[in-house]
Amino acid sequence: CLGALGAVSLTVISMRMVRVGNKLGRINFTGNLFKFSDDMSLTDEERDFLYRHPLSANSPGYDVARLGAKLCLTLSHIVVLGCFQRPVLCSAMSIIFGMMLVKASLAQDPYFPEATTRIDANAAAFSVAMGIFFGYVSSLAAAVADYYGQLDAPVLRYISFVFVPISIIAYKFHPILRDWYRTGNTKTLLDSFCPAAHAERPLLERPLLDGGGDAHGLELPGP
């Protein structure tokens, strides 16, 4: 209980600090640790003014979502794994929290897009989130295999390395997936992955000439 209470308290403090740009003077503490409404959050103009380097925080929403996912993951390990000894259930819940990280990295830009240098920091954050997500998938596979006494199965060795190509692919296609998630336009997503198959074919127009002929001088049949 003390561990769960400490995790919740520290996470709430971190969330409040993130929302005000780590400026302690902007937090108005009235005795209620969970009261965020009195804090003076930074505006977009103030965040632009505080920009210092390409990894300066751009969106507090991403950091808050990331902290929330980590808190849920910690609580699941304390309660489900520590108290009830349910590793399979705990691993399955970890996958859900990994999906929360992936969603947050698509919904928000954690870093300033215009400040990206050679490496796209936002795409790198999405790549890491996808790697963590598939790491949780491999941990679930290992927990199930351990439950059935098949922890030495060769397939588990390959599953553990799936996150490497997945992370590379996620980095490459981050702009496409981000735009699709924010707009919800499935056609744009399909055109990005396979433009030749989904391209619109323009209709061929042949202007008619006077006298009932077409552009090649052929006579068209009458009505």
Tab-separated table of C-alpha atoms in Angstrom:
chain	number	residue	atom	x	y	z
A	1	CYS	CA	0.000	0.000	0.000
A	2	LEU	CA	2.787	2.413	0.860
A	3	GLY	CA	4.512	1.674	-2.454
A	4	ALA	CA	1.334	2.351	-4.442
A	5	LEU	CA	0.621	5.536	-2.498
A	6	GLY	CA	4.171	6.764	-3.033
A	7	ALA	CA	4.027	6.015	-6.761
A	8	VAL	CA	0.745	7.906	-7.156
A	9	SER	CA	1.995	10.899	-5.158
A	10	LEU	CA	5.292	11.206	-7.029
A	11	THR	CA	3.568	10.817	-10.398
A	12	VAL	CA	1.010	13.530	-9.604
A	13	ILE	CA	3.805	15.875	-8.538
A	14	SER	CA	5.662	15.148	-11.788
A	15	MET	CA	2.507	15.793	-13.821
A	16	ARG	CA	1.962	19.143	-12.167
A	17	MET	CA	5.567	20.132	-12.764
A	18	VAL	CA	5.381	19.109	-16.421
A	19	ARG	CA	2.243	21.163	-17.024
A	20	VAL	CA	3.936	24.340	-15.750
A	21	GLY	CA	7.224	23.758	-17.561
A	22	ASN	CA	9.064	22.727	-14.381
A	23	LYS	CA	8.583	26.231	-12.967
A	24	LEU	CA	7.861	25.718	-9.267
A	25	GLY	CA	6.571	29.269	-8.834
A	26	ARG	CA	3.654	28.505	-11.170
A	27	ILE	CA	2.253	25.789	-8.901
A	28	ASN	CA	-0.414	27.025	-6.500
A	29	PHE	CA	-0.567	24.379	-3.771
A	30	THR	CA	-3.695	24.719	-1.636
A	31	GLY	CA	-3.332	21.504	0.360
A	32	ASN	CA	-4.861	19.250	-2.294
A	33	LEU	CA	-2.203	17.341	-4.177
A	34	PHE	CA	-4.607	16.433	-6.991
A	35	LYS	CA	-5.913	19.959	-7.679
A	36	PHE	CA	-4.403	20.986	-11.003
A	37	SER	CA	-6.808	23.782	-11.852
A	38	ASP	CA	-5.042	26.496	-9.829
A	39	ASP	CA	-1.671	25.930	-11.490
A	40	MET	CA	-0.537	28.425	-14.149
A	41	SER	CA	0.092	26.268	-17.194
A	42	LEU	CA	2.413	27.520	-19.917
A	43	THR	CA	0.898	28.904	-23.104
A	44	ASP	CA	2.180	27.955	-26.545
A	45	GLU	CA	3.947	31.314	-26.827
A	46	GLU	CA	5.705	30.773	-23.500
A	47	ARG	CA	6.839	27.315	-24.556
A	48	ASP	CA	8.264	28.771	-27.757
A	49	PHE	CA	10.103	31.353	-25.674
A	50	LEU	CA	11.562	28.645	-23.399
A	51	TYR	CA	12.882	26.655	-26.362
A	52	ARG	CA	16.573	25.922	-25.821
A	53	HIS	CA	17.536	22.845	-27.879
A	54	PRO	CA	15.933	20.279	-30.267
A	55	LEU	CA	14.836	18.105	-27.337
A	56	SER	CA	13.010	20.876	-25.508
A	57	ALA	CA	9.532	19.788	-24.449
A	58	ASN	CA	6.859	20.880	-26.907
A	59	SER	CA	3.664	19.254	-25.643
A	60	PRO	CA	2.791	18.740	-21.958
A	61	GLY	CA	0.014	16.386	-23.073
A	62	TYR	CA	2.566	13.819	-24.221
A	63	ASP	CA	4.498	13.956	-20.954
A	64	VAL	CA	1.311	13.689	-18.882
A	65	ALA	CA	0.134	10.680	-20.906
A	66	ARG	CA	3.545	9.050	-20.599
A	67	LEU	CA	3.609	9.551	-16.843
A	68	GLY	CA	0.073	8.168	-16.563
A	69	ALA	CA	1.049	5.034	-18.496
A	70	LYS	CA	4.108	4.522	-16.299
A	71	LEU	CA	2.003	4.948	-13.170
A	72	CYS	CA	-0.488	2.322	-14.354
A	73	LEU	CA	2.384	-0.004	-15.195
A	74	THR	CA	3.927	0.456	-11.745
A	75	LEU	CA	0.617	-0.113	-9.963
A	76	SER	CA	-0.053	-3.254	-11.992
A	77	HIS	CA	3.312	-4.670	-10.978
A	78	ILE	CA	2.731	-3.806	-7.322
A	79	VAL	CA	-0.826	-5.130	-7.101
A	80	VAL	CA	-1.254	-7.800	-9.784
A	81	LEU	CA	2.249	-9.229	-9.748
A	82	GLY	CA	3.357	-8.458	-6.211
A	83	CYS	CA	0.156	-9.137	-4.265
A	84	PHE	CA	-1.735	-11.668	-6.383
A	85	GLN	CA	1.169	-13.346	-8.231
A	86	ARG	CA	-0.475	-13.221	-11.675
A	87	PRO	CA	2.388	-12.745	-14.188
A	88	VAL	CA	0.270	-13.498	-17.273
A	89	LEU	CA	-2.377	-10.945	-16.332
A	90	CYS	CA	0.294	-8.395	-15.443
A	91	SER	CA	1.992	-8.895	-18.821
A	92	ALA	CA	-1.326	-8.511	-20.638
A	93	MET	CA	-1.999	-5.259	-18.791
A	94	SER	CA	1.490	-4.044	-19.705
A	95	ILE	CA	0.546	-4.366	-23.377
A	96	ILE	CA	-2.375	-2.001	-22.804
A	97	PHE	CA	-0.077	0.544	-21.166
A	98	GLY	CA	2.357	0.144	-24.061
A	99	MET	CA	-0.490	1.001	-26.424
A	100	MET	CA	-1.057	4.143	-24.363
A	101	LEU	CA	2.544	5.189	-25.045
A	102	VAL	CA	2.142	4.539	-28.770
A	103	LYS	CA	-1.095	6.524	-28.880
A	104	ALA	CA	0.468	9.446	-27.008
A	105	SER	CA	3.413	9.601	-29.425
A	106	LEU	CA	1.004	9.760	-32.386
A	107	ALA	CA	-1.469	12.213	-30.861
A	108	GLN	CA	1.144	14.697	-29.616
A	109	ASP	CA	4.525	15.947	-30.794
A	110	PRO	CA	6.790	15.641	-27.735
A	111	TYR	CA	9.419	17.878	-29.356
A	112	PHE	CA	9.303	20.914	-31.634
A	113	PRO	CA	8.879	19.613	-35.220
A	114	GLU	CA	10.597	22.612	-36.789
A	115	ALA	CA	13.677	22.084	-34.596
A	116	THR	CA	14.404	18.590	-35.922
A	117	THR	CA	17.954	18.134	-37.205
A	118	ARG	CA	19.228	14.996	-38.960
A	119	ILE	CA	17.265	12.719	-36.644
A	120	ASP	CA	13.541	13.304	-36.335
A	121	ALA	CA	13.122	13.391	-32.556
A	122	ASN	CA	9.347	12.852	-32.743
A	123	ALA	CA	9.787	9.835	-35.011
A	124	ALA	CA	12.461	8.510	-32.637
A	125	ALA	CA	10.052	8.829	-29.699
A	126	PHE	CA	7.419	6.896	-31.652
A	127	SER	CA	10.010	4.280	-32.583
A	128	VAL	CA	10.971	3.799	-28.935
A	129	ALA	CA	7.293	3.539	-27.944
A	130	MET	CA	6.732	0.821	-30.547
A	131	GLY	CA	9.822	-1.026	-29.332
A	132	ILE	CA	8.553	-0.889	-25.754
A	133	PHE	CA	5.122	-2.093	-26.861
A	134	PHE	CA	6.518	-5.146	-28.640
A	135	GLY	CA	8.820	-5.751	-25.696
A	136	TYR	CA	5.695	-6.117	-23.575
A	137	VAL	CA	4.278	-8.486	-26.197
A	138	SER	CA	7.377	-10.686	-25.894
A	139	SER	CA	7.090	-10.602	-22.091
A	140	LEU	CA	3.500	-11.839	-22.369
A	141	ALA	CA	4.642	-14.671	-24.642
A	142	ALA	CA	7.333	-15.585	-22.112
A	143	ALA	CA	4.835	-15.488	-19.218
A	144	VAL	CA	2.436	-17.798	-21.072
A	145	ALA	CA	5.284	-20.140	-22.013
A	146	ASP	CA	6.451	-20.235	-18.407
A	147	TYR	CA	2.915	-21.061	-17.260
A	148	TYR	CA	2.877	-24.115	-19.550
A	149	GLY	CA	6.470	-25.069	-18.775
A	150	GLN	CA	7.750	-24.145	-22.246
A	151	LEU	CA	10.104	-21.319	-21.327
A	152	ASP	CA	12.940	-22.952	-23.290
A	153	ALA	CA	10.972	-22.884	-26.572
A	154	PRO	CA	13.194	-21.633	-29.440
A	155	VAL	CA	10.482	-19.295	-30.736
A	156	LEU	CA	10.865	-17.090	-27.663
A	157	ARG	CA	14.401	-16.226	-28.721
A	158	TYR	CA	13.152	-14.776	-31.997
A	159	ILE	CA	10.203	-12.954	-30.443
A	160	SER	CA	12.592	-11.094	-28.147
A	161	PHE	CA	14.271	-9.467	-31.165
A	162	VAL	CA	11.107	-8.479	-33.020
A	163	PHE	CA	11.225	-4.979	-31.521
A	164	VAL	CA	14.389	-4.136	-33.500
A	165	PRO	CA	12.903	-4.207	-37.044
A	166	ILE	CA	9.594	-2.912	-35.707
A	167	SER	CA	11.327	0.163	-34.266
A	168	ILE	CA	13.123	0.824	-37.552
A	169	ILE	CA	9.893	0.548	-39.553
A	170	ALA	CA	8.064	2.759	-37.042
A	171	TYR	CA	10.705	5.485	-37.397
A	172	LYS	CA	10.429	5.455	-41.186
A	173	PHE	CA	6.633	5.570	-41.371
A	174	HIS	CA	5.995	7.856	-38.397
A	175	PRO	CA	4.919	10.919	-40.468
A	176	ILE	CA	2.420	8.834	-42.443
A	177	LEU	CA	0.949	7.127	-39.371
A	178	ARG	CA	0.830	10.403	-37.424
A	179	ASP	CA	-1.114	12.195	-40.154
A	180	TRP	CA	-3.493	9.251	-40.517
A	181	TYR	CA	-4.140	9.101	-36.759
A	182	ARG	CA	-4.843	12.820	-36.501
A	183	THR	CA	-6.990	13.126	-39.620
A	184	GLY	CA	-8.604	9.681	-39.670
A	185	ASN	CA	-8.294	9.604	-43.470
A	186	THR	CA	-7.753	5.936	-44.346
A	187	LYS	CA	-7.526	6.678	-48.074
A	188	THR	CA	-4.519	8.934	-47.483
A	189	LEU	CA	-2.849	6.163	-45.494
A	190	LEU	CA	-3.390	3.636	-48.294
A	191	ASP	CA	-2.137	6.089	-50.912
A	192	SER	CA	1.027	6.644	-48.874
A	193	PHE	CA	1.833	2.936	-48.665
A	194	CYS	CA	0.715	1.984	-52.185
A	195	PRO	CA	0.222	5.093	-54.344
A	196	ALA	CA	0.070	3.217	-57.668
A	197	ALA	CA	-2.766	0.932	-56.614
A	198	HIS	CA	-4.944	3.676	-55.144
A	199	ALA	CA	-4.248	6.527	-57.532
A	200	GLU	CA	-7.266	7.993	-59.221
A	201	ARG	CA	-7.337	7.355	-62.941
A	202	PRO	CA	-8.328	10.490	-64.841
A	203	LEU	CA	-10.981	10.112	-67.495
A	204	LEU	CA	-9.743	10.476	-71.054
A	205	GLU	CA	-11.412	13.443	-72.655
A	206	ARG	CA	-11.505	13.764	-76.430
A	207	PRO	CA	-12.865	17.101	-77.609
A	208	LEU	CA	-15.394	16.893	-80.403
A	209	LEU	CA	-14.797	18.839	-83.584
A	210	ASP	CA	-17.334	20.629	-85.730
A	211	GLY	CA	-19.064	18.374	-88.154
A	212	GLY	CA	-19.403	15.391	-85.858
A	213	GLY	CA	-15.767	14.271	-85.955
A	214	ASP	CA	-13.492	13.547	-83.048
A	215	ALA	CA	-9.942	14.732	-82.405
A	216	HIS	CA	-8.492	12.078	-84.779
A	217	GLY	CA	-10.706	13.024	-87.701
A	218	LEU	CA	-13.010	10.028	-87.418
A	219	GLU	CA	-16.676	10.380	-88.180
A	220	LEU	CA	-18.949	9.741	-85.223
A	221	PRO	CA	-22.243	7.959	-85.775
A	222	GLY	CA	-25.345	10.101	-85.700
A	223	PRO	CA	-28.077	9.891	-83.065
